[in-house]
Amino acid sequence: MPMLPVLPEIQSHVLAEFDCLDPLLSALRLDSGRLKCTCLTASRKWLALGTSAGGLHLIQREGWKQRLILTHKEGSITQVACCPHDEDFIAVATSQGLVVVWELQLERRGRPERVSVSWEHRGQVITSLCWDTAALRVFAGDAGGKVSYLRAGSSKLGKGSGFVIFPVQTITTVDSRVVQLGYLDGRLLVSSLSRCYLCDTEREKFWRVGNKERDGEYGACFFPLSRGQTAGQPPLLYCARPGSRLWEANFTGEVLSTHQFKQLLAIPPIPLVSYRSEPQYNTAQKSSQSIAFPRLDQKLLTWTDSAIYVFTPQSGQVLLWTEVKDVSEIAVYRNELFCLHGDGRLSHLSLLSVERCVERLLRREAWPLAAAVCVMFQQAIAPARKSIPIDRLDHLKSQLSVFDDVDLIGQLEEVITKLEPLDSASSSRRSSISSHESFNVLDCGIYRVISRRGSQSDEETSSLVSQSMVEEERLKEFSFVQEEEQHQQGAEHGQIWVLLWPNVISTEEDHGFLVSSFVKKTTEKINTLQMNSDLWPRPPDPKEGTHGNVEVIAVPASFPEDVDNDAQIQDPLVLFDPVCLKGTLQEWVLLLERVLGPEEQRSACDGKSVVGQEGDTDVPPEITAICPEELTEEVQEEEDVVKRRDDSSQWCEGQEDHRRPEEPPETTDAQPPAPEPLRVCSPKPLLSDLQADLTQLATLHLELGCFEDPAVRNERGEVGVVGFLRRWFFLLDQERVRSMCLLSYREQPEVHSSFMEAMLEVTQTSKMTEVIQKGDLLKSLRCLRELQPWSSPVLLSHLHRLYEKHGEVAVRSFAQFYPTILPSDIDAMANQSHFLAYLDNLVQSRPEEQRLSFLGSLLQPETLRQDWLVLALTHDAPQQSDTLTADGQPRWHSHFFSWGYGRLLSLLIRLPAHLAAKQTMAETCRSHGFWTGYIYLCNELQRRTEALSTICRLDDMCLLEEPHGIVPQTMEEWKVLLQLSQQLTQPGGLWTLFNWTLSAGPSSSQTSMTPENLLLRLARSVGPDRALVALHEVGLQSEVELGPHSTLVCELLRMAEKRQRALIQTMLERCDRFLWSQHA
C-alpha cells in the first residue's frame, strides 16, 4: 500500500459507506436492465423505492426486509415522499400526473389502501412532493408550474374524515417548472427555474424571495432555528443562486445576506470512506468551482451529478465536499444519505465525524480501512482521545497484516507516537478515560465498553440545525444512527440472505391441462367415454322410422352399397380400431370437399362423383336444402366478405414467408402455384347443430393425422396438414388445434404459423386489436387483463400482435397470462433470446420456495431441460475465450464472470434428473465454461476428483465451502488437492505461466489455492499434526514452508486440541465416578 497523505486539520467530517445494498436490489430484481429504480425516499422506519414498472417497494430499515409492494397501473413512479409525522402514510406520483396517498395500516394489520387520489396534474410530470408538517396534506408541483395540495382522509379518524369539501385544490401557478417544494410552520416555499416564492397557505398570501431572477434548476429549503438562544425564532430560508452562492432570507422572504462558496470550494475533495475501495486523496489544489445547486436539504446538504456538498452557513464554511460518481437523486434522513445512481445502483452513506467513523470501522473489524482513516485524518483524531484512546489504536495496529500492511503500520505508529504523552501524565490521563468510560478487552480482541449516560461516547440523536451555538458544538450535534441498535442487529445481517433466498421446497403441481385429447386418442384402443357424445349419433329408432342426423355428418360418397352408412361411424369395430376410424374419416372428407370445399375443388369432385341423371347426386336433403341458389342477399354479401378475406390472407401469407419455414415435403411435392387460401368463415350458412358435428369430425380428422403419403396425396389432389388447416379452419376447434400445434405437430412450425395467421384474421375486427394498434403497451395489457376469462387462442393472437409491435419489452410482460398462455406458446412465437427473458420472468415471479418445482412442471417434455440449458448458456453470457483455455481447461478466476441468466441456470441444474441427463448437462456446462454448475453436477455424479481439479484451476478457496462449492470429505481428497496446487504453483505451472502471482492483494493471498492455505484449512478440520502427516505423505514437506502466520495458527490449534482433549477426559472421569457411586 503506498504512503497515505495527511488531510488538513479543518477536515473533521467524512462520508462513509458501510453497507452494501446490491443484494437487496438483486432480491427485488432492480439490478436488471428491464426494471430500474426511478426514485426513493427515506424515513425513520422505511426506505421506499419507486420503479419504472409502477411498483413501490417499502423496505423496513431494521434488517433491510421488504414488507410491502404497492402497485400502480398509471405509469412509472416519479416521486415518493413519506409523511414526517405519521409513517403510516406515503405519497406517490406517477408519470401520468397522478398523485396517490396510501395508508399502510400496519398497526392494525390491514391491507394498504388509497385514501386520496388527485388527477389535478394529469398529463404533466410531477417534479416535487412535500408533506405538511402538522396535517395530512401533500403539496405537489409539476413541470408546468402548477402547485396544488391534496388532503388525505384517514381511517384512524373515523369514516367521515375522508369527506372533505375540497380534497384537491390548486394553490398557484408559477412562471416556470417547479424545482423544489418545502413546507414549515404554515409557509410553503416554491422554487422554480426563475425565482423563489413564499406562500402563506392559510391566509393565501404570496411573497417573492429577492428581486433578481435566475435561469436553471436551483433548490431552496427552510432552516429551522430550534436550539439554544435562537429557539422560538422564525426559521430562515436558503435559496440557491448561480456561481456557488446561497441567499439567506427571513420568514417573510426578505434577503438578509448572500453566502459565497466559490472560493471556499477551491480545495481537494475529502475522500469517500467505503468498503468498496481504499480512500483516495489528491493533494493538488483545486480551482474555484461555480456550481448550480439543484436541491437543498434542511441540513444545507446539496449535490450535483458528481459530488456531494455540506455547508455551515452560520460560519460561512464548507463542512465537506466529496466526489461521488453518477448521482441521480439523494434521500436524506438525519445523517444518513441514500444515493440513487444513474445506472440504477443504490448506495447508503453516513455523514459522521472522523472519530465516529473510526469507531464504527473498529466495531465492524475493518482494520485496514480504520487504520487508513486514522492516518489520513490524524489531525481530527488527536482531540478524540476519549473515544479513541491509545489502547484501541495499539489494538488496531496489532490486527494489521505484517505482510500486506507494512507501510500502513509504520504510518499508524507515527500517529500513535504523536498522540502518546511524553511525561508521566499518561497514567492520569488514561485513568480519567477509564472514569469516563469503563471498558475491558476480551480474549478475542473485542472491546467491551460500558458508557455512562450523558457522556460524550453516548450516541447523540440531534441534527445540525442550530446556528447560535458555537461551531464546534454544532458539529457534535449531527444526528447519528443508533450504533447500539445496529450492533445488536449485526447478527441479523447474516440472516438477510436467508430471508431473501430461502431453501427451495419441492412440491408437486397438477398440470393435467398439458395432456391433450390427441394423446388419449392415439392409444391402442379409443375410449369412447373421452369423446363427445354428440360426435357419434345414436342408431336410428325403428319405431320412429327416421334416421335422425346420421346422414348429415357421415354420408360417404364411395361406400359399398351393401353397407349401412348410417351406422358405420358408430360401429364398435370403427370406434375401437384407429385404422378403421381414419379410413372412415378420409372417406368423409371427400364428401366434405364436394359440399363445402373451394369452388374449383367442388367442380372437380362433381366431375368424379357418381351421377345417375342431371342433378341426381348422393348429397343428402339436409345439405342440398342450403344450396347457393336459395341463399338470401345477406348470405351473398357474407360470401363476398369471405372472398375478400381469402385474398387478404393470401397476401399476409406471402408477407410471412420470410420468417416461416417452408412446409414439409408432403405439401411441397406438388409445387402448387399459390398457397392454400385461408378460410376463417363458412362459405355457406350452417345450422348450429350441423356446425357442432362438423367441428367435432374435422378436429378429430386433424388430431388423428388422417393424411395419406405425399405421393398418394399428390396423385389424388388432396392436401396435407397445413392445407387442411387453412381450408377447414372455420370448422376446427381453435383450442384443440392450439394444443395440436404444441404437441403433435411440434416439429412442423409451419402448422403453428398457419394457425396464428388464421387467428390474426379472426380477431382482425376486434376492439382489442384497435387498442393494440395505437401503440400503448401498458394500456393494451390492462385491457387484456380486463377481458378475463380468456380464450387461449384469442388471447394468443392479441399477444402476437403486441410482440410484433413492441418486441422484447412486450414479451417480458406475458408471464402474467400464465397458465392460459404456456411457455411453449411463447417459444413458438418469439425468438430465442426473447423467449429466455420471458421464461426467466415467469420463474422469478413465483415465490422462492416454489420456483424449483414450478420450473420442473414446465419441462414437458423432459428434453426441454437440455434445450433451455443451452439457451441460457449462450445468451447474455461471457465469451468462451474468457472462461476456457485453448485446451478446454478453466481459466483462472473465470467463475467470477456474471451470467445474465445465472439464477435460471442454477434452478435447471438442481432439478431432479436421471443419470444420463445429468452427465449431458455436466458436459454442456463444461463446454461453455459455467464452472459453478459444472462443480455442482460433478458432485452429484460422484466425480469429485474432477470437481476438485476444476477448483484448483479456478484458484478460489471459497469453492471448498458449501453451498456454492464442495468440501473435501476424505484424506485422499485433501492429498489430491495438495498435489494439484503444488503442480500449478511451481515454476512452469499454469498460474506462473500466465503471470498469476499470489501478491495481488490481501484478499487474493488468503483465497488462493496454495499448499500453505490448503494445509491451514486441513489443520482446522483434522488438526495440525494429521495435516503435517498428510503433507509428508504426498512428499511436499520439504517444498512447503510455513509462514509466521501459518505457524502461529498451527500452534494455536494444537493448544486448543490439547485443551479439548483434557476437557473431554475430565468429563469422562466425572461420569465414571458418578456411575460407580450409583452402582455402589
GROMACS .gro file of C-alpha atoms in nm, residues 157-504:
model
  348
  157LEU     CA    1  -6.015   0.938   1.239
  158GLY     CA    2  -6.340   0.761   1.152
  159LYS     CA    3  -6.542   0.709   0.839
  160GLY     CA    4  -6.626   1.077   0.797
  161SER     CA    5  -6.269   1.202   0.783
  162GLY     CA    6  -6.241   1.141   0.411
  163PHE     CA    7  -6.550   1.350   0.327
  164VAL     CA    8  -6.395   1.694   0.289
  165ILE     CA    9  -6.539   1.970   0.076
  166PHE     CA   10  -6.227   2.038  -0.134
  167PRO     CA   11  -5.987   1.743  -0.107
  168VAL     CA   12  -5.784   1.876  -0.404
  169GLN     CA   13  -5.715   2.244  -0.460
  170THR     CA   14  -5.477   2.443  -0.678
  171ILE     CA   15  -5.265   2.689  -0.480
  172THR     CA   16  -5.089   2.879  -0.756
  173THR     CA   17  -4.922   2.852  -1.094
  174VAL     CA   18  -4.571   2.993  -1.113
  175ASP     CA   19  -4.391   3.116  -1.421
  176SER     CA   20  -4.186   2.804  -1.493
  177ARG     CA   21  -4.112   2.447  -1.389
  178VAL     CA   22  -4.124   2.369  -1.018
  179VAL     CA   23  -3.780   2.255  -0.899
  180GLN     CA   24  -3.835   2.200  -0.526
  181LEU     CA   25  -4.104   2.243  -0.260
  182GLY     CA   26  -4.063   2.297   0.114
  183TYR     CA   27  -4.310   2.345   0.399
  184LEU     CA   28  -4.271   2.463   0.758
  185ASP     CA   29  -4.500   2.639   1.009
  186GLY     CA   30  -4.777   2.724   0.762
  187ARG     CA   31  -4.547   2.854   0.489
  188LEU     CA   32  -4.490   2.684   0.153
  189LEU     CA   33  -4.163   2.750  -0.027
  190VAL     CA   34  -4.174   2.710  -0.407
  191SER     CA   35  -3.853   2.717  -0.610
  192SER     CA   36  -3.894   2.745  -0.988
  193LEU     CA   37  -3.648   2.787  -1.273
  194SER     CA   38  -3.654   3.167  -1.244
  195ARG     CA   39  -3.715   3.260  -0.876
  196CYS     CA   40  -3.841   3.151  -0.534
  197TYR     CA   41  -4.186   3.217  -0.386
  198LEU     CA   42  -4.310   3.205  -0.028
  199CYS     CA   43  -4.678   3.123   0.024
  200ASP     CA   44  -4.891   3.154   0.337
  201THR     CA   45  -5.134   2.869   0.270
  202GLU     CA   46  -5.378   2.975   0.543
  203ARG     CA   47  -5.407   3.348   0.455
  204GLU     CA   48  -5.341   3.291   0.083
  205LYS     CA   49  -5.059   3.546   0.070
  206PHE     CA   50  -4.757   3.527  -0.157
  207TRP     CA   51  -4.409   3.684  -0.146
  208ARG     CA   52  -4.116   3.675  -0.383
  209VAL     CA   53  -3.781   3.593  -0.229
  210GLY     CA   54  -3.540   3.854  -0.357
  211ASN     CA   55  -3.567   4.065  -0.671
  212LYS     CA   56  -3.313   3.909  -0.905
  213GLU     CA   57  -3.418   3.627  -1.133
  214ARG     CA   58  -3.218   3.323  -1.234
  215ASP     CA   59  -3.230   3.065  -1.511
  216GLY     CA   60  -3.186   2.699  -1.424
  217GLU     CA   61  -3.256   2.436  -1.162
  218TYR     CA   62  -3.181   2.587  -0.821
  219GLY     CA   63  -3.316   2.448  -0.496
  220ALA     CA   64  -3.444   2.615  -0.179
  221CYS     CA   65  -3.522   2.499   0.175
  222PHE     CA   66  -3.616   2.611   0.526
  223PHE     CA   67  -3.356   2.614   0.802
  224PRO     CA   68  -3.524   2.587   1.144
  225LEU     CA   69  -3.377   2.769   1.445
  226SER     CA   70  -3.485   2.547   1.730
  227ARG     CA   71  -3.184   2.524   1.959
  228GLY     CA   72  -3.003   2.739   2.209
  229GLN     CA   73  -3.072   3.109   2.224
  230THR     CA   74  -3.247   3.108   1.885
  231ALA     CA   75  -3.520   2.868   1.998
  232GLY     CA   76  -3.863   3.004   1.917
  233GLN     CA   77  -3.745   3.241   1.644
  234PRO     CA   78  -3.884   3.209   1.288
  235PRO     CA   79  -3.683   2.982   1.059
  236LEU     CA   80  -3.459   3.110   0.785
  237LEU     CA   81  -3.472   3.042   0.413
  238TYR     CA   82  -3.182   2.944   0.191
  239CYS     CA   83  -3.213   2.975  -0.187
  240ALA     CA   84  -2.950   2.860  -0.434
  241ARG     CA   85  -2.807   3.118  -0.673
  242PRO     CA   86  -2.570   3.092  -0.972
  243GLY     CA   87  -2.199   3.082  -0.905
  244SER     CA   88  -2.200   2.863  -0.590
  245ARG     CA   89  -2.397   3.121  -0.390
  246LEU     CA   90  -2.678   3.094  -0.135
  247TRP     CA   91  -2.928   3.359  -0.037
  248GLU     CA   92  -3.016   3.375   0.333
  249ALA     CA   93  -3.367   3.521   0.383
  250ASN     CA   94  -3.608   3.563   0.672
  251PHE     CA   95  -3.954   3.412   0.707
  252THR     CA   96  -4.114   3.692   0.503
  253GLY     CA   97  -3.887   3.649   0.201
  254GLU     CA   98  -3.650   3.940   0.269
  255VAL     CA   99  -3.291   3.860   0.172
  256LEU     CA  100  -3.058   3.910   0.466
  257SER     CA  101  -2.721   3.812   0.319
  258THR     CA  102  -2.550   3.622   0.038
  259HIS     CA  103  -2.308   3.340   0.109
  260GLN     CA  104  -2.033   3.286  -0.146
  261PHE     CA  105  -1.876   2.937  -0.158
  262LYS     CA  106  -1.698   2.962  -0.490
  263GLN     CA  107  -1.351   3.023  -0.343
  264LEU     CA  108  -1.415   2.804  -0.040
  265LEU     CA  109  -1.463   2.506  -0.271
  266ALA     CA  110  -1.113   2.553  -0.418
  267ILE     CA  111  -0.986   2.266  -0.203
  268PRO     CA  112  -0.935   1.898  -0.281
  269PRO     CA  113  -1.239   1.677  -0.216
  270ILE     CA  114  -1.247   1.473   0.104
  271PRO     CA  115  -1.212   1.103   0.020
  272LEU     CA  116  -1.513   0.877   0.049
  273VAL     CA  117  -1.462   0.610   0.315
  274SER     CA  118  -1.602   0.295   0.157
  275TYR     CA  119  -1.560  -0.078   0.180
  276ARG     CA  120  -1.550  -0.088  -0.200
  277SER     CA  121  -1.205   0.070  -0.237
  278GLU     CA  122  -0.926   0.242  -0.047
  279PRO     CA  123  -0.963   0.616   0.027
  280GLN     CA  124  -0.806   0.831  -0.242
  281TYR     CA  125  -0.694   1.189  -0.174
  282ASN     CA  126  -0.537   1.420  -0.430
  283THR     CA  127  -0.337   1.692  -0.259
  284ALA     CA  128  -0.327   1.908  -0.571
  285GLN     CA  129  -0.502   2.242  -0.525
  286LYS     CA  130  -0.837   2.269  -0.696
  287SER     CA  131  -0.960   2.573  -0.884
  288SER     CA  132  -1.269   2.761  -0.771
  289GLN     CA  133  -1.599   2.593  -0.853
  290SER     CA  134  -1.905   2.765  -0.997
  291ILE     CA  135  -2.186   2.522  -0.926
  292ALA     CA  136  -2.563   2.529  -0.952
  293PHE     CA  137  -2.717   2.352  -0.653
  294PRO     CA  138  -3.031   2.175  -0.788
  295ARG     CA  139  -3.160   2.064  -0.444
  296LEU     CA  140  -3.115   2.180  -0.086
  297ASP     CA  141  -3.182   1.979   0.226
  298GLN     CA  142  -3.260   2.124   0.569
  299LYS     CA  143  -2.908   2.038   0.681
  300LEU     CA  144  -2.775   2.257   0.398
  301LEU     CA  145  -2.674   1.950   0.207
  302THR     CA  146  -2.678   1.958  -0.171
  303TRP     CA  147  -2.538   1.761  -0.459
  304THR     CA  148  -2.465   1.752  -0.828
  305ASP     CA  149  -2.424   1.453  -1.056
  306SER     CA  150  -2.061   1.415  -0.947
  307ALA     CA  151  -2.026   1.544  -0.588
  308ILE     CA  152  -2.198   1.598  -0.252
  309TYR     CA  153  -2.161   1.924  -0.054
  310VAL     CA  154  -2.241   2.012   0.308
  311PHE     CA  155  -2.228   2.375   0.428
  312THR     CA  156  -2.238   2.551   0.765
  313PRO     CA  157  -2.386   2.888   0.669
  314GLN     CA  158  -2.367   3.043   1.017
  315SER     CA  159  -1.989   3.043   0.996
  316GLY     CA  160  -1.984   3.060   0.618
  317GLN     CA  161  -1.773   2.747   0.583
  318VAL     CA  162  -1.779   2.427   0.379
  319LEU     CA  163  -1.810   2.132   0.615
  320LEU     CA  164  -1.708   1.890   0.340
  321TRP     CA  165  -1.743   1.809  -0.026
  322THR     CA  166  -1.682   1.463  -0.165
  323GLU     CA  167  -1.679   1.327  -0.517
  324VAL     CA  168  -1.948   1.062  -0.575
  325LYS     CA  169  -1.993   0.943  -0.931
  326ASP     CA  170  -2.317   0.946  -1.132
  327VAL     CA  171  -2.555   1.072  -0.861
  328SER     CA  172  -2.914   1.090  -0.982
  329GLU     CA  173  -3.109   1.152  -0.660
  330ILE     CA  174  -3.044   1.152  -0.285
  331ALA     CA  175  -3.283   1.085   0.002
  332VAL     CA  176  -3.168   1.227   0.338
  333TYR     CA  177  -3.281   1.120   0.683
  334ARG     CA  178  -3.087   1.278   0.969
  335ASN     CA  179  -2.724   1.196   0.893
  336GLU     CA  180  -2.796   0.911   0.651
  337LEU     CA  181  -2.788   0.952   0.274
  338PHE     CA  182  -2.938   0.704   0.027
  339CYS     CA  183  -2.795   0.777  -0.318
  340LEU     CA  184  -2.958   0.659  -0.640
  341HIS     CA  185  -2.708   0.645  -0.925
  342GLY     CA  186  -2.770   0.675  -1.294
  343ASP     CA  187  -2.702   0.307  -1.359
  344GLY     CA  188  -2.969   0.204  -1.105
  345ARG     CA  189  -2.720   0.126  -0.827
  346LEU     CA  190  -2.806   0.225  -0.469
  347SER     CA  191  -2.555   0.331  -0.205
  348HIS     CA  192  -2.600   0.404   0.165
  349LEU     CA  193  -2.376   0.682   0.304
  350SER     CA  194  -2.343   0.824   0.655
  351LEU     CA  195  -2.227   1.174   0.746
  352LEU     CA  196  -2.007   1.124   1.052
  353SER     CA  197  -1.732   1.288   1.245
  354VAL     CA  198  -1.396   1.123   1.191
  355GLU     CA  199  -1.389   0.964   1.537
  356ARG     CA  200  -1.737   0.819   1.491
  357CYS     CA  201  -1.632   0.676   1.158
  358VAL     CA  202  -1.326   0.511   1.311
  359GLU     CA  203  -1.535   0.369   1.596
  360ARG     CA  204  -1.778   0.209   1.357
  361LEU     CA  205  -1.500   0.066   1.142
  362LEU     CA  206  -1.338  -0.086   1.450
  363ARG     CA  207  -1.670  -0.235   1.551
  364ARG     CA  208  -1.702  -0.393   1.207
  365GLU     CA  209  -1.341  -0.516   1.222
  366ALA     CA  210  -1.246  -0.331   0.903
  367TRP     CA  211  -0.889  -0.297   1.027
  368PRO     CA  212  -0.703  -0.166   0.717
  369LEU     CA  213  -0.973   0.089   0.639
  370ALA     CA  214  -0.989   0.210   1.001
  371ALA     CA  215  -0.610   0.250   1.007
  372ALA     CA  216  -0.617   0.442   0.679
  373VAL     CA  217  -0.876   0.684   0.819
  374CYS     CA  218  -0.668   0.734   1.136
  375VAL     CA  219  -0.361   0.815   0.929
  376MET     CA  220  -0.528   1.047   0.679
  377PHE     CA  221  -0.739   1.231   0.940
  378GLN     CA  222  -0.487   1.227   1.225
  379GLN     CA  223  -0.546   1.598   1.287
  380ALA     CA  224  -0.906   1.515   1.382
  381ILE     CA  225  -0.809   1.201   1.576
  382ALA     CA  226  -0.591   1.390   1.822
  383PRO     CA  227  -0.880   1.572   2.002
  384ALA     CA  228  -1.081   1.249   2.017
  385ARG     CA  229  -0.867   1.081   2.282
  386LYS     CA  230  -1.167   0.986   2.494
  387SER     CA  231  -1.349   0.796   2.220
  388ILE     CA  232  -1.032   0.657   2.059
  389PRO     CA  233  -0.770   0.601   2.331
  390ILE     CA  234  -0.415   0.488   2.265
  391ASP     CA  235  -0.502   0.132   2.369
  392ARG     CA  236  -0.751   0.100   2.087
  393LEU     CA  237  -0.500   0.231   1.836
  394ASP     CA  238  -0.244  -0.021   1.960
  395HIS     CA  239  -0.500  -0.297   1.924
  396LEU     CA  240  -0.580  -0.172   1.572
  397LYS     CA  241  -0.211  -0.188   1.479
  398SER     CA  242  -0.187  -0.546   1.607
  399GLN     CA  243  -0.471  -0.654   1.376
  400LEU     CA  244  -0.297  -0.536   1.059
  401SER     CA  245  -0.112  -0.785   0.841
  402VAL     CA  246   0.265  -0.765   0.874
  403PHE     CA  247   0.296  -0.875   0.510
  404ASP     CA  248   0.042  -0.661   0.328
  405ASP     CA  249   0.010  -0.353   0.551
  406VAL     CA  250   0.376  -0.277   0.632
  407ASP     CA  251   0.360   0.088   0.520
  408LEU     CA  252   0.026   0.139   0.691
  409ILE     CA  253   0.162   0.000   1.018
  410GLY     CA  254   0.455   0.243   1.002
  411GLN     CA  255   0.229   0.543   0.944
  412LEU     CA  256  -0.005   0.434   1.224
  413GLU     CA  257   0.291   0.405   1.461
  414GLU     CA  258   0.381   0.765   1.381
  415VAL     CA  259   0.026   0.873   1.468
  416ILE     CA  260   0.042   0.684   1.797
  417THR     CA  261   0.379   0.840   1.876
  418LYS     CA  262   0.241   1.189   1.822
  419LEU     CA  263  -0.057   1.117   2.045
  420GLU     CA  264   0.142   0.940   2.321
  421PRO     CA  265   0.224   1.187   2.605
  422LEU     CA  266   0.594   1.224   2.689
  423ASP     CA  267   0.559   1.267   3.066
  424SER     CA  268   0.400   1.078   3.349
  425ALA     CA  269   0.067   1.234   3.281
  426SER     CA  270  -0.016   0.934   3.066
  427SER     CA  271  -0.141   0.729   3.355
  428SER     CA  272  -0.358   1.009   3.493
  429ARG     CA  273  -0.500   1.078   3.152
  430ARG     CA  274  -0.586   0.713   3.099
  431SER     CA  275  -0.740   0.695   3.442
  432SER     CA  276  -0.961   0.987   3.351
  433ILE     CA  277  -1.065   0.800   3.042
  434SER     CA  278  -1.144   0.494   3.250
  435SER     CA  279  -1.351   0.704   3.488
  436HIS     CA  280  -1.544   0.842   3.194
  437GLU     CA  281  -1.586   0.511   3.014
  438SER     CA  282  -1.509   0.175   3.172
  439PHE     CA  283  -1.401  -0.084   2.920
  440ASN     CA  284  -1.208  -0.408   2.903
  441VAL     CA  285  -1.056  -0.606   2.620
  442LEU     CA  286  -1.185  -0.961   2.582
  443ASP     CA  287  -0.963  -1.254   2.481
  444CYS     CA  288  -1.097  -1.238   2.128
  445GLY     CA  289  -0.989  -0.875   2.093
  446ILE     CA  290  -1.334  -0.714   2.127
  447TYR     CA  291  -1.366  -0.401   2.339
  448ARG     CA  292  -1.649  -0.422   2.588
  449VAL     CA  293  -1.743  -0.061   2.672
  450ILE     CA  294  -1.980   0.043   2.950
  451SER     CA  295  -2.062   0.407   2.887
  452ARG     CA  296  -2.235   0.640   3.129
  453ARG     CA  297  -2.545   0.837   3.049
  454GLY     CA  298  -2.472   1.179   2.913
  455SER     CA  299  -2.108   1.107   2.834
  456GLN     CA  300  -1.952   1.208   2.510
  457SER     CA  301  -1.936   0.849   2.388
  458ASP     CA  302  -2.315   0.809   2.402
  459GLU     CA  303  -2.493   0.813   2.069
  460GLU     CA  304  -2.648   1.151   2.002
  461THR     CA  305  -2.968   1.192   1.806
  462SER     CA  306  -2.987   1.566   1.740
  463SER     CA  307  -2.939   1.732   1.400
  464LEU     CA  308  -2.729   2.013   1.252
  465VAL     CA  309  -2.991   2.290   1.276
  466SER     CA  310  -2.873   2.526   1.549
  467GLN     CA  311  -2.693   2.839   1.437
  468SER     CA  312  -2.643   3.031   1.760
  469MET     CA  313  -2.426   2.763   1.921
  470VAL     CA  314  -2.052   2.759   1.886
  471GLU     CA  315  -1.946   2.590   1.563
  472GLU     CA  316  -1.758   2.313   1.740
  473GLU     CA  317  -2.066   2.228   1.947
  474ARG     CA  318  -2.292   2.238   1.644
  475LEU     CA  319  -2.077   1.987   1.461
  476LYS     CA  320  -2.124   1.749   1.751
  477GLU     CA  321  -2.500   1.777   1.718
  478PHE     CA  322  -2.518   1.575   1.396
  479SER     CA  323  -2.781   1.307   1.421
  480PHE     CA  324  -2.609   0.973   1.414
  481VAL     CA  325  -2.767   0.636   1.360
  482GLN     CA  326  -2.806   0.450   1.686
  483GLU     CA  327  -2.489   0.243   1.691
  484GLU     CA  328  -2.609   0.024   1.975
  485GLU     CA  329  -2.914  -0.085   1.778
  486GLN     CA  330  -2.702  -0.161   1.476
  487HIS     CA  331  -2.460  -0.356   1.690
  488GLN     CA  332  -2.745  -0.567   1.824
  489GLN     CA  333  -2.873  -0.617   1.474
  490GLY     CA  334  -2.531  -0.708   1.343
  491ALA     CA  335  -2.602  -1.074   1.385
  492GLU     CA  336  -2.918  -1.034   1.182
  493HIS     CA  337  -2.736  -0.912   0.874
  494GLY     CA  338  -2.618  -1.261   0.812
  495GLN     CA  339  -2.978  -1.373   0.812
  496ILE     CA  340  -3.096  -1.129   0.548
  497TRP     CA  341  -2.991  -1.357   0.269
  498VAL     CA  342  -3.173  -1.647   0.435
  499LEU     CA  343  -3.488  -1.440   0.414
  500LEU     CA  344  -3.422  -1.339   0.059
  501TRP     CA  345  -3.305  -1.680  -0.056
  502PRO     CA  346  -3.488  -1.944   0.149
  503ASN     CA  347  -3.439  -2.314   0.098
  504VAL     CA  348  -3.624  -2.446  -0.203
   0.00000   0.00000   0.00000
